Amino acid sequence: MSRRRTSWMVAILMVSCLMLAACAGQATEKPANTHKVLHEAGATNVPDHPKRVVALEFSFVDALDELGIEPVGIAQENKDDVSGLLGKKISFTEVGTRQQPNLEVISSLKPDLIIGDFNRHKGIYKQLQQIAPTIILKSRNATYQENIDSFKRIAEAVGQTDKMNQRLQLHEERLAAAKQQVDPNDQRQIMVGVFRSDSLTAHGETSFDGELLERMGIDNAITKTAEPTVTITLEQIVKWDPDVIFMAEADPKLLDEWKKNPLWNQITAVKTGEVYEVNRDLWTRYRGLDAAEQIVDEAIQLLNQKNK
């Protein structure tokens, strides 16, 4: 065999060995670190420490803030929704409204995690999954405990369970301290209502604020309802007859009409002057840990001022 041919064969063998080694290296190359997160729409593998998170509900924004994470994209309806929620301004891109997230804008942000609401976004889960790993959790029309569970799941997803445990411990301590201010002999029953000209909505005992206040020993007059929040009539309010009404939103014209209506004036809360206007965003939209603590403090303060 000629020396030239031998050299050529050696070269071929060396190239082949290099290619095999490269293939072996690719086969054993460790994939990006991910972990499986169970959620309301199934299970999703998400990065261990996602950096670019899109949040499509306010309580998720609050949860991420508690965990030290600033979302790159947030759904909101009004320009000051997020600053009102967090009490500070942060830098983010608006990705449409919570009702109608803009998938094109979300995709342009190149997120590595999207957090959607079960009530609003389960129908577009597959589309969101095509953009980035997505988890679907409960927030809107969910109970207080379900929102707490969602906070835990978010912490698991973003790898911040230590911060979660610390914050939940502080939360429990604050609620326990607040509960000490509730008179155990107070038998008054409350109702949280959103009163618009076109609809009346009551937050029952299984709503976020309803269940939260029940845990504090503050009973809800709206019980045994099919859903946490229910559409009602003035006649039904009279039937439930709450001792205290927290108005999260009230149409002025509607209230003026009701003041002239004998039914409205039959309600115990109206007769005793215990109808209080409260902030709708805080009481019905935010649903985070900080919001829960503020709701409890305000409710107890308003209830106790009547007892003084």
mmCIF file of C-alpha atoms in Angstrom:
data_model
loop_
_atom_site.group_PDB
_atom_site.id
_atom_site.type_symbol
_atom_site.label_atom_id
_atom_site.label_comp_id
_atom_site.label_asym_id
_atom_site.label_seq_id
_atom_site.Cartn_x
_atom_site.Cartn_y
_atom_site.Cartn_z
ATOM 1 C CA MET A 1 0.000 0.000 0.000
ATOM 2 C CA SER A 2 1.435 3.404 -0.904
ATOM 3 C CA ARG A 3 2.426 5.894 1.764
ATOM 4 C CA ARG A 4 0.016 8.450 0.240
ATOM 5 C CA ARG A 5 -2.951 6.066 0.501
ATOM 6 C CA THR A 6 -2.034 5.120 4.063
ATOM 7 C CA SER A 7 -1.949 8.793 5.107
ATOM 8 C CA TRP A 8 -5.327 9.343 3.466
ATOM 9 C CA MET A 9 -6.917 6.438 5.386
ATOM 10 C CA VAL A 10 -5.440 7.649 8.676
ATOM 11 C CA ALA A 11 -6.937 11.075 8.030
ATOM 12 C CA ILE A 12 -10.347 9.518 7.342
ATOM 13 C CA LEU A 13 -10.183 7.557 10.593
ATOM 14 C CA MET A 14 -9.230 10.651 12.582
ATOM 15 C CA VAL A 15 -12.125 12.666 11.147
ATOM 16 C CA SER A 16 -14.519 9.801 11.860
ATOM 17 C CA CYS A 17 -13.323 9.583 15.465
ATOM 18 C CA LEU A 18 -13.756 13.324 15.932
ATOM 19 C CA MET A 19 -17.310 13.181 14.536
ATOM 20 C CA LEU A 20 -18.219 10.265 16.820
ATOM 21 C CA ALA A 21 -16.805 12.099 19.812
ATOM 22 C CA ALA A 22 -18.787 15.214 18.914
ATOM 23 C CA CYS A 23 -21.994 13.194 18.567
ATOM 24 C CA ALA A 24 -21.337 11.478 21.878
ATOM 25 C CA GLY A 25 -20.797 14.866 23.489
ATOM 26 C CA GLN A 26 -24.088 16.154 22.090
ATOM 27 C CA ALA A 27 -25.923 13.070 23.314
ATOM 28 C CA THR A 28 -24.601 13.480 26.856
ATOM 29 C CA GLU A 29 -24.839 17.290 26.938
ATOM 30 C CA LYS A 30 -26.945 18.290 29.964
ATOM 31 C CA PRO A 31 -30.220 19.993 29.002
ATOM 32 C CA ALA A 32 -31.261 23.330 30.482
ATOM 33 C CA ASN A 33 -32.297 22.910 34.144
ATOM 34 C CA THR A 34 -36.057 22.716 34.462
ATOM 35 C CA HIS A 35 -38.572 21.388 36.952
ATOM 36 C CA LYS A 36 -42.158 20.259 36.619
ATOM 37 C CA VAL A 37 -44.901 22.453 38.057
ATOM 38 C CA LEU A 38 -48.429 21.127 38.485
ATOM 39 C CA HIS A 39 -51.190 23.651 37.845
ATOM 40 C CA GLU A 40 -54.872 23.964 36.952
ATOM 41 C CA ALA A 41 -54.328 23.098 33.277
ATOM 42 C CA GLY A 42 -51.881 20.222 33.733
ATOM 43 C CA ALA A 43 -48.133 20.107 34.291
ATOM 44 C CA THR A 44 -45.427 22.286 32.748
ATOM 45 C CA ASN A 45 -41.639 22.093 32.749
ATOM 46 C CA VAL A 46 -40.352 25.547 33.607
ATOM 47 C CA PRO A 47 -36.783 26.889 33.996
ATOM 48 C CA ASP A 48 -35.450 26.551 37.523
ATOM 49 C CA HIS A 49 -34.961 30.299 37.842
ATOM 50 C CA PRO A 50 -36.986 32.098 35.150
ATOM 51 C CA LYS A 51 -35.809 35.625 34.432
ATOM 52 C CA ARG A 52 -38.455 36.924 32.026
ATOM 53 C CA VAL A 53 -41.895 36.385 33.527
ATOM 54 C CA VAL A 54 -45.230 37.608 32.136
ATOM 55 C CA ALA A 55 -48.098 37.914 34.646
ATOM 56 C CA LEU A 56 -51.686 38.133 33.441
ATOM 57 C CA GLU A 57 -53.424 38.776 36.786
ATOM 58 C CA PHE A 58 -52.815 41.286 39.577
ATOM 59 C CA SER A 59 -52.402 38.749 42.394
ATOM 60 C CA PHE A 60 -49.630 37.092 40.363
ATOM 61 C CA VAL A 61 -47.844 40.432 40.042
ATOM 62 C CA ASP A 62 -48.152 40.873 43.801
ATOM 63 C CA ALA A 63 -46.818 37.351 44.409
ATOM 64 C CA LEU A 64 -43.800 37.932 42.167
ATOM 65 C CA ASP A 65 -43.081 41.230 43.898
ATOM 66 C CA GLU A 66 -43.184 39.489 47.284
ATOM 67 C CA LEU A 67 -40.643 37.015 45.901
ATOM 68 C CA GLY A 68 -38.328 39.717 44.570
ATOM 69 C CA ILE A 69 -39.152 39.292 40.879
ATOM 70 C CA GLU A 70 -40.148 42.102 38.516
ATOM 71 C CA PRO A 71 -42.246 40.850 35.562
ATOM 72 C CA VAL A 72 -41.235 41.931 32.067
ATOM 73 C CA GLY A 73 -44.880 41.944 30.973
ATOM 74 C CA ILE A 74 -48.131 42.610 32.848
ATOM 75 C CA ALA A 75 -51.779 42.738 31.794
ATOM 76 C CA GLN A 76 -53.693 45.724 33.142
ATOM 77 C CA GLU A 77 -56.714 47.820 32.272
ATOM 78 C CA ASN A 78 -55.633 51.233 33.570
ATOM 79 C CA LYS A 79 -52.263 52.961 33.478
ATOM 80 C CA ASP A 80 -52.029 53.118 37.267
ATOM 81 C CA ASP A 81 -53.272 49.599 38.079
ATOM 82 C CA VAL A 82 -49.856 48.130 38.834
ATOM 83 C CA SER A 83 -48.511 51.150 40.702
ATOM 84 C CA GLY A 84 -51.688 51.147 42.801
ATOM 85 C CA LEU A 85 -51.285 47.441 43.490
ATOM 86 C CA LEU A 86 -47.611 47.595 44.498
ATOM 87 C CA GLY A 87 -47.482 51.102 45.929
ATOM 88 C CA LYS A 88 -44.567 51.875 43.644
ATOM 89 C CA LYS A 89 -43.721 52.198 39.965
ATOM 90 C CA ILE A 90 -41.870 49.411 38.182
ATOM 91 C CA SER A 91 -40.659 49.012 34.618
ATOM 92 C CA PHE A 92 -42.666 46.594 32.479
ATOM 93 C CA THR A 93 -44.409 46.230 29.134
ATOM 94 C CA GLU A 94 -48.204 46.234 28.995
ATOM 95 C CA VAL A 95 -49.455 43.050 27.324
ATOM 96 C CA GLY A 96 -53.086 43.991 26.809
ATOM 97 C CA THR A 97 -55.810 43.647 29.411
ATOM 98 C CA ARG A 98 -56.456 40.774 31.783
ATOM 99 C CA GLN A 99 -59.581 39.970 29.767
ATOM 100 C CA GLN A 100 -57.772 40.101 26.425
ATOM 101 C CA PRO A 101 -54.007 39.584 26.626
ATOM 102 C CA ASN A 102 -52.107 40.511 23.472
ATOM 103 C CA LEU A 103 -50.334 37.316 22.386
ATOM 104 C CA GLU A 104 -48.186 39.104 19.841
ATOM 105 C CA VAL A 105 -46.808 41.504 22.450
ATOM 106 C CA ILE A 106 -46.267 38.658 24.912
ATOM 107 C CA SER A 107 -44.319 36.721 22.280
ATOM 108 C CA SER A 108 -42.150 39.755 21.475
ATOM 109 C CA LEU A 109 -40.946 39.837 25.087
ATOM 110 C CA LYS A 110 -39.447 36.336 24.727
ATOM 111 C CA PRO A 111 -40.622 35.218 28.182
ATOM 112 C CA ASP A 112 -39.390 32.054 29.859
ATOM 113 C CA LEU A 113 -42.536 31.800 32.032
ATOM 114 C CA ILE A 114 -46.133 32.967 31.620
ATOM 115 C CA ILE A 115 -48.610 32.907 34.515
ATOM 116 C CA GLY A 116 -52.284 32.941 33.508
ATOM 117 C CA ASP A 117 -55.554 32.923 35.430
ATOM 118 C CA PHE A 118 -57.772 29.833 35.340
ATOM 119 C CA ASN A 119 -60.984 31.846 35.096
ATOM 120 C CA ARG A 120 -59.797 34.137 32.311
ATOM 121 C CA HIS A 121 -57.062 32.315 30.391
ATOM 122 C CA LYS A 122 -57.648 28.573 30.415
ATOM 123 C CA GLY A 123 -59.140 28.919 26.919
ATOM 124 C CA ILE A 124 -55.871 30.285 25.487
ATOM 125 C CA TYR A 125 -53.548 28.006 27.479
ATOM 126 C CA LYS A 126 -52.336 26.113 24.395
ATOM 127 C CA GLN A 127 -51.593 29.355 22.563
ATOM 128 C CA LEU A 128 -49.658 30.678 25.547
ATOM 129 C CA GLN A 129 -47.741 27.397 25.781
ATOM 130 C CA GLN A 130 -46.598 27.855 22.192
ATOM 131 C CA ILE A 131 -44.968 31.112 23.257
ATOM 132 C CA ALA A 132 -43.337 29.970 26.520
ATOM 133 C CA PRO A 133 -43.818 27.563 29.438
ATOM 134 C CA THR A 134 -47.157 28.530 30.989
ATOM 135 C CA ILE A 135 -48.836 27.760 34.288
ATOM 136 C CA ILE A 136 -52.539 28.424 34.882
ATOM 137 C CA LEU A 137 -53.556 29.247 38.460
ATOM 138 C CA LYS A 138 -56.670 30.389 40.324
ATOM 139 C CA SER A 139 -57.174 34.035 41.217
ATOM 140 C CA ARG A 140 -60.299 35.650 39.822
ATOM 141 C CA ASN A 141 -63.467 34.408 41.520
ATOM 142 C CA ALA A 142 -61.310 32.162 43.711
ATOM 143 C CA THR A 143 -61.313 31.788 47.478
ATOM 144 C CA TYR A 144 -58.739 33.266 49.813
ATOM 145 C CA GLN A 145 -57.131 29.836 50.318
ATOM 146 C CA GLU A 146 -57.000 29.200 46.574
ATOM 147 C CA ASN A 147 -55.128 32.473 46.145
ATOM 148 C CA ILE A 148 -52.709 31.446 48.882
ATOM 149 C CA ASP A 149 -52.198 28.123 47.086
ATOM 150 C CA SER A 150 -51.479 30.011 43.857
ATOM 151 C CA PHE A 151 -48.846 32.075 45.665
ATOM 152 C CA LYS A 152 -47.174 28.848 46.795
ATOM 153 C CA ARG A 153 -47.236 27.467 43.255
ATOM 154 C CA ILE A 154 -45.665 30.634 41.846
ATOM 155 C CA ALA A 155 -42.893 30.443 44.427
ATOM 156 C CA GLU A 156 -42.288 26.832 43.414
ATOM 157 C CA ALA A 157 -42.193 27.824 39.747
ATOM 158 C CA VAL A 158 -39.644 30.610 40.209
ATOM 159 C CA GLY A 159 -37.512 28.779 42.778
ATOM 160 C CA GLN A 160 -38.236 31.052 45.745
ATOM 161 C CA THR A 161 -39.849 28.749 48.307
ATOM 162 C CA ASP A 162 -37.687 30.088 51.156
ATOM 163 C CA LYS A 163 -38.944 33.633 50.587
ATOM 164 C CA MET A 164 -42.464 32.252 50.279
ATOM 165 C CA ASN A 165 -42.279 30.519 53.652
ATOM 166 C CA GLN A 166 -40.930 33.649 55.328
ATOM 167 C CA ARG A 167 -43.664 35.837 53.835
ATOM 168 C CA LEU A 168 -46.448 33.399 54.708
ATOM 169 C CA GLN A 169 -45.217 33.194 58.289
ATOM 170 C CA LEU A 170 -45.294 36.991 58.528
ATOM 171 C CA HIS A 171 -48.760 36.974 56.942
ATOM 172 C CA GLU A 172 -50.086 34.522 59.525
ATOM 173 C CA GLU A 173 -48.577 36.553 62.351
ATOM 174 C CA ARG A 174 -50.212 39.742 61.091
ATOM 175 C CA LEU A 175 -53.613 38.081 60.724
ATOM 176 C CA ALA A 176 -53.334 36.515 64.170
ATOM 177 C CA ALA A 177 -52.539 39.913 65.694
ATOM 178 C CA ALA A 178 -55.460 41.512 63.846
ATOM 179 C CA LYS A 179 -57.855 38.791 64.982
ATOM 180 C CA GLN A 180 -57.131 39.725 68.586
ATOM 181 C CA GLN A 181 -58.941 42.989 67.856
ATOM 182 C CA VAL A 182 -62.161 41.245 66.778
ATOM 183 C CA ASP A 183 -64.797 40.987 69.495
ATOM 184 C CA PRO A 184 -65.766 37.273 69.654
ATOM 185 C CA ASN A 185 -69.207 38.299 70.923
ATOM 186 C CA ASP A 186 -69.913 40.563 67.945
ATOM 187 C CA GLN A 187 -72.760 38.890 66.035
ATOM 188 C CA ARG A 188 -72.916 41.351 63.143
ATOM 189 C CA GLN A 189 -72.881 39.867 59.649
ATOM 190 C CA ILE A 190 -71.279 41.733 56.773
ATOM 191 C CA MET A 191 -71.748 41.939 53.028
ATOM 192 C CA VAL A 192 -69.253 43.141 50.430
ATOM 193 C CA GLY A 193 -71.108 44.530 47.438
ATOM 194 C CA VAL A 194 -70.360 46.003 44.023
ATOM 195 C CA PHE A 195 -73.410 48.066 43.108
ATOM 196 C CA ARG A 196 -73.523 49.250 39.505
ATOM 197 C CA SER A 197 -76.482 50.587 37.594
ATOM 198 C CA ASP A 198 -76.509 47.495 35.353
ATOM 199 C CA SER A 199 -75.595 44.815 37.921
ATOM 200 C CA LEU A 200 -75.444 44.140 41.641
ATOM 201 C CA THR A 201 -72.809 41.695 42.850
ATOM 202 C CA ALA A 202 -72.366 40.309 46.342
ATOM 203 C CA HIS A 203 -69.190 38.620 47.605
ATOM 204 C CA GLY A 204 -70.282 35.618 49.625
ATOM 205 C CA GLU A 205 -68.609 33.580 52.347
ATOM 206 C CA THR A 206 -66.427 31.689 49.832
ATOM 207 C CA SER A 207 -65.171 34.756 47.955
ATOM 208 C CA PHE A 208 -61.630 36.015 48.521
ATOM 209 C CA ASP A 209 -62.601 38.758 50.958
ATOM 210 C CA GLY A 210 -65.566 36.800 52.337
ATOM 211 C CA GLU A 211 -63.490 33.753 53.304
ATOM 212 C CA LEU A 212 -60.662 35.957 54.575
ATOM 213 C CA LEU A 213 -62.978 37.839 56.953
ATOM 214 C CA GLU A 214 -64.706 34.608 58.009
ATOM 215 C CA ARG A 215 -61.296 33.373 59.169
ATOM 216 C CA MET A 216 -61.003 36.497 61.265
ATOM 217 C CA GLY A 217 -64.308 35.738 62.991
ATOM 218 C CA ILE A 218 -66.304 38.231 60.892
ATOM 219 C CA ASP A 219 -69.345 36.420 59.521
ATOM 220 C CA ASN A 220 -70.769 36.939 56.048
ATOM 221 C CA ALA A 221 -74.492 37.380 55.544
ATOM 222 C CA ILE A 222 -74.288 35.903 52.029
ATOM 223 C CA THR A 223 -74.141 32.148 52.531
ATOM 224 C CA LYS A 224 -74.765 28.941 50.576
ATOM 225 C CA THR A 225 -74.297 30.543 47.170
ATOM 226 C CA ALA A 226 -73.464 28.583 44.014
ATOM 227 C CA GLU A 227 -70.447 30.819 43.274
ATOM 228 C CA PRO A 228 -68.129 32.935 45.432
ATOM 229 C CA THR A 229 -69.638 36.088 43.897
ATOM 230 C CA VAL A 230 -73.268 36.259 42.852
ATOM 231 C CA THR A 231 -75.500 38.652 40.972
ATOM 232 C CA ILE A 232 -78.313 39.775 43.260
ATOM 233 C CA THR A 233 -81.328 42.054 43.484
ATOM 234 C CA LEU A 234 -82.255 44.659 46.069
ATOM 235 C CA GLU A 235 -84.947 42.271 47.271
ATOM 236 C CA GLN A 236 -82.303 39.624 47.983
ATOM 237 C CA ILE A 237 -80.217 42.105 49.973
ATOM 238 C CA VAL A 238 -83.308 42.769 52.093
ATOM 239 C CA LYS A 239 -83.760 39.025 52.580
ATOM 240 C CA TRP A 240 -80.137 38.467 53.647
ATOM 241 C CA ASP A 241 -80.351 41.665 55.741
ATOM 242 C CA PRO A 242 -76.652 42.312 56.452
ATOM 243 C CA ASP A 243 -75.755 44.249 59.585
ATOM 244 C CA VAL A 244 -72.832 45.907 57.790
ATOM 245 C CA ILE A 245 -72.324 46.640 54.095
ATOM 246 C CA PHE A 246 -68.909 47.307 52.603
ATOM 247 C CA MET A 247 -69.497 49.022 49.270
ATOM 248 C CA ALA A 248 -66.580 48.223 46.999
ATOM 249 C CA GLU A 249 -68.243 50.215 44.251
ATOM 250 C CA ALA A 250 -71.462 52.183 44.218
ATOM 251 C CA ASP A 251 -73.174 53.980 41.358
ATOM 252 C CA PRO A 252 -74.205 57.416 42.748
ATOM 253 C CA LYS A 253 -77.453 57.573 40.764
ATOM 254 C CA LEU A 254 -78.379 54.084 41.888
ATOM 255 C CA LEU A 255 -77.776 54.948 45.528
ATOM 256 C CA ASP A 256 -79.880 58.090 45.202
ATOM 257 C CA GLU A 257 -82.742 55.967 43.875
ATOM 258 C CA TRP A 258 -82.325 53.380 46.620
ATOM 259 C CA LYS A 259 -82.432 56.004 49.360
ATOM 260 C CA LYS A 260 -85.974 56.733 48.235
ATOM 261 C CA ASN A 261 -86.891 53.052 48.089
ATOM 262 C CA PRO A 262 -88.600 51.581 51.183
ATOM 263 C CA LEU A 263 -86.809 48.261 50.594
ATOM 264 C CA TRP A 264 -83.353 49.821 50.909
ATOM 265 C CA ASN A 265 -84.341 51.495 54.128
ATOM 266 C CA GLN A 266 -85.460 48.164 55.614
ATOM 267 C CA ILE A 267 -81.907 46.788 55.600
ATOM 268 C CA THR A 268 -80.333 46.719 59.073
ATOM 269 C CA ALA A 269 -77.012 48.148 57.837
ATOM 270 C CA VAL A 270 -78.844 51.128 56.362
ATOM 271 C CA LYS A 271 -80.959 51.707 59.460
ATOM 272 C CA THR A 272 -77.931 51.623 61.771
ATOM 273 C CA GLY A 273 -75.708 53.690 59.486
ATOM 274 C CA GLU A 274 -73.209 50.915 58.832
ATOM 275 C CA VAL A 275 -72.800 51.243 55.081
ATOM 276 C CA TYR A 276 -69.143 51.940 54.336
ATOM 277 C CA GLU A 277 -67.521 52.782 51.023
ATOM 278 C CA VAL A 278 -64.227 50.935 50.508
ATOM 279 C CA ASN A 279 -61.681 50.848 47.700
ATOM 280 C CA ARG A 280 -62.823 48.496 44.942
ATOM 281 C CA ASP A 281 -59.312 47.731 43.679
ATOM 282 C CA LEU A 282 -58.104 46.725 47.126
ATOM 283 C CA TRP A 283 -61.190 44.728 48.099
ATOM 284 C CA THR A 284 -62.063 42.972 44.848
ATOM 285 C CA ARG A 285 -59.243 43.137 42.280
ATOM 286 C CA TYR A 286 -55.814 42.734 43.883
ATOM 287 C CA ARG A 287 -56.237 39.504 45.935
ATOM 288 C CA GLY A 288 -52.619 39.373 47.150
ATOM 289 C CA LEU A 289 -51.125 38.947 50.619
ATOM 290 C CA ASP A 290 -50.672 42.662 51.156
ATOM 291 C CA ALA A 291 -54.227 43.347 49.968
ATOM 292 C CA ALA A 292 -55.577 40.711 52.366
ATOM 293 C CA GLU A 293 -53.790 42.329 55.302
ATOM 294 C CA GLN A 294 -55.096 45.779 54.358
ATOM 295 C CA ILE A 295 -58.663 44.476 53.958
ATOM 296 C CA VAL A 296 -58.551 42.888 57.410
ATOM 297 C CA ASP A 297 -57.180 46.045 59.027
ATOM 298 C CA GLU A 298 -59.777 48.281 57.364
ATOM 299 C CA ALA A 299 -62.705 45.974 58.110
ATOM 300 C CA ILE A 300 -61.780 45.689 61.784
ATOM 301 C CA GLN A 301 -61.206 49.430 62.084
ATOM 302 C CA LEU A 302 -64.633 50.196 60.590
ATOM 303 C CA LEU A 303 -66.407 47.581 62.691
ATOM 304 C CA ASN A 304 -64.739 48.673 65.916
ATOM 305 C CA GLN A 305 -65.395 52.358 65.424
ATOM 306 C CA LYS A 306 -69.128 51.648 65.764
ATOM 307 C CA ASN A 307 -68.527 49.904 69.091
ATOM 308 C CA LYS A 308 -66.693 52.873 70.613
#
